[in-house]
């Protein structure tokens, strides 16, 4: 009889443990659509190997996006609406959405970044470049709609890209780390080359160590953590730091989208989900043990496999216990 009680107790423990295997995303408070998103990031200019010395003035009047097929696949899998709430999950959608939009905008951003270098801004009278956010976001949204991808709005007055995720596309510059060569092309310095090495993903997956390494190398573009506190509290200094960081990430996406998209989305997620808006020291793991900002399809696939594997082990153990109890 005591053995039966023991079997029942063990069955209860195993069953309860099996229920807790199901993964869950961290709970993120819903943003207020009436207030600007404090974690919004501007798409930074990033540059391909060769870019004309100076962009045509007509290019300033429109938003040119280079949208590859992989963009649609990545966004469709990461920004699916939740079966229960009907809303998208911001922790999986927003960083991936931002990374792909920055990648699509990167060539245009780099063309415009050339106008911000001293040798041009001092010698050439150029108009103030506009904020591309609304124009490009509108073009981006229409491109997704044409492919049958619907980003479910949190409400009628708040779109997903601009309002809900707070993604912005500003003209950016970072003359401290990027320069123009004799041909008038943007080139990166040593810190940019290190960023290229530390953020590259050869297998299309950003692990926790790779994400953290890329994140800390990114900070070196602006040395924001080494600056004096009185300086870092200055708004203009913070904007310059963010500009360099975003330019660095967009540079990577323009250089090799497939080689950097996973790491960049992981870094963006760590930055965007920082609760107090400060620079996170490392990337963190979610409940599945996966680095932040991987494609939601990968999360679903791996978490489902983990749950299934745990279930098989649990039921196998119960079968063994039942057999022992029967033969006792």
Short mmCIF file of C-alpha atoms in Angstrom, two decimals:
data_model
loop_
_atom_site.label_atom_id
_atom_site.label_comp_id
_atom_site.label_asym_id
_atom_site.label_seq_id
_atom_site.Cartn_x
_atom_site.Cartn_y
_atom_site.Cartn_z
CA UNK A 1 0.00 0.00 0.00
CA UNK A 2 2.82 2.39 0.86
CA UNK A 3 4.30 1.77 -2.55
CA UNK A 4 1.00 2.82 -4.17
CA UNK A 5 1.04 6.08 -2.23
CA UNK A 6 4.60 6.65 -3.31
CA UNK A 7 3.67 6.00 -6.94
CA UNK A 8 0.76 8.43 -6.72
CA UNK A 9 3.00 11.10 -5.18
CA UNK A 10 5.68 10.63 -7.84
CA UNK A 11 3.03 10.72 -10.58
CA UNK A 12 1.75 14.07 -9.23
CA UNK A 13 5.24 15.58 -9.10
CA UNK A 14 6.10 14.43 -12.61
CA UNK A 15 2.81 15.65 -14.04
CA UNK A 16 3.19 19.07 -12.41
CA UNK A 17 6.76 19.37 -13.65
CA UNK A 18 5.62 18.48 -17.16
CA UNK A 19 3.13 21.34 -17.12
CA UNK A 20 5.83 23.91 -16.37
CA UNK A 21 7.88 22.99 -19.43
CA UNK A 22 5.74 25.16 -21.71
CA UNK A 23 7.78 28.29 -22.49
CA UNK A 24 6.58 31.84 -22.10
CA UNK A 25 7.85 35.18 -23.32
CA UNK A 26 8.69 37.82 -20.71
CA UNK A 27 5.75 40.07 -19.98
CA UNK A 28 6.29 43.50 -21.52
CA UNK A 29 3.93 46.35 -20.57
CA UNK A 30 1.90 47.61 -23.49
CA UNK A 31 3.16 51.03 -24.67
CA UNK A 32 0.88 54.03 -24.48
CA UNK A 33 0.16 54.98 -28.13
CA UNK A 34 -0.35 58.61 -27.08
CA UNK A 35 3.22 58.93 -25.81
CA UNK A 36 6.48 58.66 -27.77
CA UNK A 37 8.31 55.38 -27.31
CA UNK A 38 11.34 56.00 -25.04
CA UNK A 39 13.22 53.12 -26.63
CA UNK A 40 12.81 54.13 -30.27
CA UNK A 41 15.90 53.89 -32.41
CA UNK A 42 16.84 55.73 -35.55
CA UNK A 43 18.03 53.65 -38.48
CA UNK A 44 21.64 54.35 -38.78
CA UNK A 45 23.47 54.92 -41.98
CA UNK A 46 25.52 51.91 -42.93
CA UNK A 47 27.53 51.56 -45.99
CA UNK A 48 28.31 49.09 -48.74
CA UNK A 49 31.80 48.64 -50.12
CA UNK A 50 31.30 51.24 -52.84
CA UNK A 51 28.92 54.17 -52.68
CA UNK A 52 29.02 57.17 -55.03
CA UNK A 53 30.84 60.18 -53.67
CA UNK A 54 27.72 62.27 -53.29
CA UNK A 55 24.04 61.39 -53.54
CA UNK A 56 21.86 62.95 -56.16
CA UNK A 57 19.70 65.73 -54.75
CA UNK A 58 16.60 64.08 -56.18
CA UNK A 59 17.21 61.12 -53.88
CA UNK A 60 16.37 63.32 -50.92
CA UNK A 61 12.77 63.66 -52.07
CA UNK A 62 11.78 60.02 -51.77
CA UNK A 63 12.39 56.95 -49.67
CA UNK A 64 14.20 54.17 -51.47
CA UNK A 65 13.97 50.77 -49.79
CA UNK A 66 15.76 47.61 -50.95
CA UNK A 67 13.44 44.81 -49.84
CA UNK A 68 14.77 41.24 -50.28
CA UNK A 69 12.58 38.15 -50.23
CA UNK A 70 14.00 37.08 -46.86
CA UNK A 71 12.59 40.24 -45.30
CA UNK A 72 9.03 39.13 -45.94
CA UNK A 73 9.71 35.66 -44.56
CA UNK A 74 11.42 36.96 -41.42
CA UNK A 75 8.72 39.50 -40.59
CA UNK A 76 5.86 37.14 -41.37
CA UNK A 77 7.18 34.54 -38.93
CA UNK A 78 8.18 37.01 -36.21
CA UNK A 79 5.13 39.28 -36.28
CA UNK A 80 2.30 36.79 -36.28
CA UNK A 81 -0.58 37.73 -34.00
CA UNK A 82 -1.04 35.77 -30.80
CA UNK A 83 -3.76 33.11 -30.96
CA UNK A 84 -5.22 34.22 -27.63
CA UNK A 85 -4.89 38.02 -27.56
CA UNK A 86 -4.92 38.61 -31.32
CA UNK A 87 -1.99 41.03 -30.89
CA UNK A 88 1.63 40.71 -31.97
CA UNK A 89 4.32 39.99 -29.39
CA UNK A 90 6.52 43.11 -29.21
CA UNK A 91 9.52 41.20 -27.84
CA UNK A 92 9.71 38.99 -30.92
CA UNK A 93 8.31 41.31 -33.59
CA UNK A 94 9.67 44.82 -32.97
CA UNK A 95 13.43 44.04 -32.99
CA UNK A 96 13.17 41.85 -36.10
CA UNK A 97 10.96 44.45 -37.77
CA UNK A 98 13.49 47.19 -36.94
CA UNK A 99 16.46 45.16 -38.16
CA UNK A 100 14.85 44.39 -41.52
CA UNK A 101 13.64 47.96 -42.01
CA UNK A 102 17.13 49.29 -41.26
CA UNK A 103 18.56 46.77 -43.72
CA UNK A 104 16.11 47.86 -46.43
CA UNK A 105 16.90 51.53 -45.75
CA UNK A 106 20.68 51.12 -45.36
CA UNK A 107 21.80 52.13 -48.85
CA UNK A 108 19.64 55.26 -48.82
CA UNK A 109 20.86 56.09 -45.32
CA UNK A 110 24.50 55.78 -46.35
CA UNK A 111 24.03 58.00 -49.37
CA UNK A 112 22.55 60.66 -47.15
CA UNK A 113 25.22 60.20 -44.50
CA UNK A 114 27.84 61.44 -46.95
CA UNK A 115 26.27 64.90 -46.81
CA UNK A 116 26.95 65.01 -43.06
CA UNK A 117 30.73 64.76 -43.38
CA UNK A 118 32.64 68.02 -42.72
CA UNK A 119 34.22 68.22 -46.19
CA UNK A 120 30.73 68.37 -47.71
CA UNK A 121 28.81 70.24 -45.05
CA UNK A 122 31.39 73.04 -45.04
CA UNK A 123 31.83 73.41 -48.80
CA UNK A 124 28.41 72.54 -50.19
CA UNK A 125 25.14 74.24 -49.29
CA UNK A 126 22.70 71.39 -48.79
CA UNK A 127 19.13 71.47 -47.47
CA UNK A 128 18.39 70.04 -44.05
CA UNK A 129 17.55 66.40 -44.58
CA UNK A 130 14.05 65.48 -43.43
CA UNK A 131 13.02 62.78 -40.98
CA UNK A 132 12.24 59.82 -43.24
CA UNK A 133 10.26 57.90 -40.63
CA UNK A 134 6.69 58.48 -41.74
CA UNK A 135 7.40 58.42 -45.49
CA UNK A 136 9.48 55.24 -45.35
CA UNK A 137 7.24 53.51 -42.84
CA UNK A 138 4.28 54.15 -45.13
CA UNK A 139 6.19 52.68 -48.10
CA UNK A 140 7.32 49.77 -45.95
CA UNK A 141 3.78 49.05 -44.77
CA UNK A 142 2.41 49.08 -48.31
CA UNK A 143 5.13 46.67 -49.46
CA UNK A 144 4.14 44.25 -46.70
CA UNK A 145 0.45 44.57 -47.53
CA UNK A 146 1.16 43.81 -51.18
CA UNK A 147 2.70 40.53 -50.04
CA UNK A 148 -0.29 39.68 -47.86
CA UNK A 149 1.49 40.43 -44.57
CA UNK A 150 -0.75 42.24 -42.10
CA UNK A 151 0.76 43.79 -38.98
CA UNK A 152 -2.10 43.81 -36.49
CA UNK A 153 -2.43 47.27 -34.93
CA UNK A 154 -2.86 47.53 -31.15
CA UNK A 155 -5.69 49.98 -31.89
CA UNK A 156 -7.06 52.04 -34.78
CA UNK A 157 -4.85 55.08 -34.12
CA UNK A 158 -1.51 53.32 -33.57
CA UNK A 159 0.39 51.56 -36.36
CA UNK A 160 2.89 48.84 -35.52
CA UNK A 161 6.17 50.17 -36.96
CA UNK A 162 6.08 53.87 -36.12
CA UNK A 163 3.80 54.06 -33.07
CA UNK A 164 3.83 50.67 -31.34
CA UNK A 165 7.47 49.67 -31.91
CA UNK A 166 8.75 53.24 -32.04
CA UNK A 167 11.03 52.66 -35.03
CA UNK A 168 12.46 55.86 -36.52
CA UNK A 169 14.50 56.64 -39.63
CA UNK A 170 16.59 59.77 -39.12
CA UNK A 171 19.61 60.92 -41.14
CA UNK A 172 22.56 59.93 -38.95
CA UNK A 173 26.30 60.46 -38.90
CA UNK A 174 29.37 59.28 -37.03
CA UNK A 175 32.43 61.14 -38.35
CA UNK A 176 34.47 59.96 -35.36
CA UNK A 177 34.44 56.35 -36.58
CA UNK A 178 33.58 56.65 -40.28
CA UNK A 179 35.51 58.69 -42.84
CA UNK A 180 35.52 59.40 -46.56
CA UNK A 181 38.36 58.00 -48.64
CA UNK A 182 39.96 59.71 -51.63
CA UNK A 183 37.17 58.41 -53.86
CA UNK A 184 34.51 59.96 -51.69
CA UNK A 185 33.31 56.62 -50.29
CA UNK A 186 32.52 55.98 -46.64
CA UNK A 187 34.97 53.66 -44.90
CA UNK A 188 35.05 52.39 -41.34
CA UNK A 189 37.95 52.71 -38.92
CA UNK A 190 39.48 50.03 -36.72
CA UNK A 191 36.56 49.99 -34.28
CA UNK A 192 34.17 49.43 -37.19
CA UNK A 193 36.29 46.55 -38.49
CA UNK A 194 36.22 45.01 -35.03
CA UNK A 195 32.44 45.39 -35.01
CA UNK A 196 32.31 43.50 -38.31
CA UNK A 197 34.31 40.63 -36.81
CA UNK A 198 32.50 40.44 -33.48
CA UNK A 199 28.96 40.63 -34.88
CA UNK A 200 29.27 38.24 -37.80
CA UNK A 201 27.24 35.04 -37.63
CA UNK A 202 28.54 32.33 -39.93
CA UNK A 203 25.72 29.87 -39.17
CA UNK A 204 22.77 32.27 -39.27
CA UNK A 205 22.25 32.15 -35.51
CA UNK A 206 23.06 34.69 -32.79
CA UNK A 207 24.00 32.91 -29.56
CA UNK A 208 23.98 34.62 -26.19
CA UNK A 209 27.76 35.04 -26.20
CA UNK A 210 27.81 36.36 -29.76
CA UNK A 211 25.05 38.85 -29.03
CA UNK A 212 26.79 40.17 -25.89
CA UNK A 213 30.14 40.42 -27.67
CA UNK A 214 28.59 42.41 -30.50
CA UNK A 215 26.70 44.62 -28.05
CA UNK A 216 29.81 45.61 -26.11
CA UNK A 217 31.84 46.19 -29.27
CA UNK A 218 29.02 48.43 -30.49
CA UNK A 219 29.41 50.63 -27.42
CA UNK A 220 33.03 51.22 -28.39
CA UNK A 221 31.91 53.16 -31.45
CA UNK A 222 30.84 55.96 -29.14
CA UNK A 223 32.75 55.00 -25.99
CA UNK A 224 29.55 55.96 -24.18
CA UNK A 225 30.42 53.96 -21.07
CA UNK A 226 33.84 55.60 -20.74
CA UNK A 227 32.65 59.19 -21.01
CA UNK A 228 32.36 61.50 -18.02
CA UNK A 229 28.93 61.39 -16.35
CA UNK A 230 28.39 65.11 -16.84
CA UNK A 231 28.96 64.64 -20.55
CA UNK A 232 26.81 61.55 -20.99
CA UNK A 233 23.92 63.32 -19.31
CA UNK A 234 24.05 65.93 -22.03
CA UNK A 235 21.32 65.25 -24.57
CA UNK A 236 23.44 66.08 -27.61
CA UNK A 237 26.14 63.67 -26.45
CA UNK A 238 23.59 60.89 -26.04
CA UNK A 239 22.23 61.56 -29.51
CA UNK A 240 25.73 61.37 -30.98
CA UNK A 241 26.35 58.08 -29.20
CA UNK A 242 23.07 56.63 -30.45
CA UNK A 243 23.79 57.92 -33.94
CA UNK A 244 27.14 56.11 -34.02
CA UNK A 245 25.63 52.91 -32.67
CA UNK A 246 22.79 52.89 -35.16
CA UNK A 247 25.12 53.77 -38.01
CA UNK A 248 27.32 50.85 -37.00
CA UNK A 249 24.42 48.39 -37.02
CA UNK A 250 23.08 49.64 -40.33
CA UNK A 251 26.59 49.47 -41.79
CA UNK A 252 26.66 45.78 -40.92
CA UNK A 253 23.24 45.12 -42.46
CA UNK A 254 24.24 46.87 -45.66
CA UNK A 255 27.57 45.06 -45.84
CA UNK A 256 26.14 41.54 -45.46
CA UNK A 257 22.48 41.27 -44.52
CA UNK A 258 22.36 37.49 -44.13
CA UNK A 259 25.59 37.43 -42.11
CA UNK A 260 24.49 40.07 -39.61
CA UNK A 261 20.66 40.13 -39.48
CA UNK A 262 20.36 37.67 -36.59
CA UNK A 263 23.00 39.31 -34.41
CA UNK A 264 21.74 42.82 -35.14
CA UNK A 265 18.15 41.88 -34.32
CA UNK A 266 19.37 40.30 -31.06
CA UNK A 267 21.31 43.45 -30.12
CA UNK A 268 18.37 45.67 -31.02
CA UNK A 269 16.10 43.58 -28.85
CA UNK A 270 18.43 43.92 -25.87
CA UNK A 271 18.51 47.70 -26.39
CA UNK A 272 14.81 48.15 -27.07
CA UNK A 273 13.72 46.04 -24.10
CA UNK A 274 15.98 47.81 -21.62
CA UNK A 275 13.50 48.86 -18.92
CA UNK A 276 15.20 52.09 -17.84
CA UNK A 277 16.54 53.08 -21.24
CA UNK A 278 20.16 52.55 -20.15
CA UNK A 279 22.79 50.56 -22.03
CA UNK A 280 22.44 46.87 -21.11
CA UNK A 281 25.77 45.27 -20.26
CA UNK A 282 24.92 42.00 -21.96
CA UNK A 283 22.20 40.18 -23.84
CA UNK A 284 19.91 38.05 -21.70
CA UNK A 285 18.07 34.78 -22.13
CA UNK A 286 14.35 34.30 -22.25
CA UNK A 287 12.54 31.41 -20.62
CA UNK A 288 13.49 29.08 -23.49
CA UNK A 289 17.20 29.67 -22.98
CA UNK A 290 17.39 31.41 -26.35
CA UNK A 291 19.07 34.79 -26.92
CA UNK A 292 16.69 37.68 -27.34
CA UNK A 293 15.47 38.60 -30.80
CA UNK A 294 15.84 35.34 -32.66
CA UNK A 295 13.17 34.63 -35.23
CA UNK A 296 9.93 33.62 -33.54
CA UNK A 297 9.65 30.63 -35.84
CA UNK A 298 12.89 29.28 -34.37
CA UNK A 299 11.65 29.90 -30.84
CA UNK A 300 8.41 28.07 -31.54
CA UNK A 301 10.18 25.17 -33.22
CA UNK A 302 12.74 24.69 -30.47
CA UNK A 303 10.36 25.21 -27.55
CA UNK A 304 7.86 22.76 -29.07
CA UNK A 305 10.59 20.18 -29.49
CA UNK A 306 11.70 20.70 -25.87
CA UNK A 307 8.16 20.28 -24.55
CA UNK A 308 7.61 17.15 -26.65
CA UNK A 309 10.87 15.61 -25.51
CA UNK A 310 10.04 16.29 -21.84
CA UNK A 311 6.58 14.79 -22.29
CA UNK A 312 8.01 11.59 -23.78
CA UNK A 313 10.41 11.15 -20.85
CA UNK A 314 7.67 11.78 -18.28
CA UNK A 315 5.22 9.32 -19.77
CA UNK A 316 7.95 6.71 -20.18
CA UNK A 317 8.75 7.04 -16.47
CA UNK A 318 5.08 6.64 -15.56
CA UNK A 319 4.88 3.48 -17.68
CA UNK A 320 7.86 1.98 -15.84
CA UNK A 321 6.30 2.82 -12.45
CA UNK A 322 3.00 1.26 -13.45
CA UNK A 323 4.77 -1.90 -14.58
CA UNK A 324 6.71 -2.19 -11.31
CA UNK A 325 3.54 -1.61 -9.30
CA UNK A 326 1.69 -4.29 -11.29
CA UNK A 327 4.41 -6.93 -10.85
CA UNK A 328 4.98 -6.15 -7.15
#
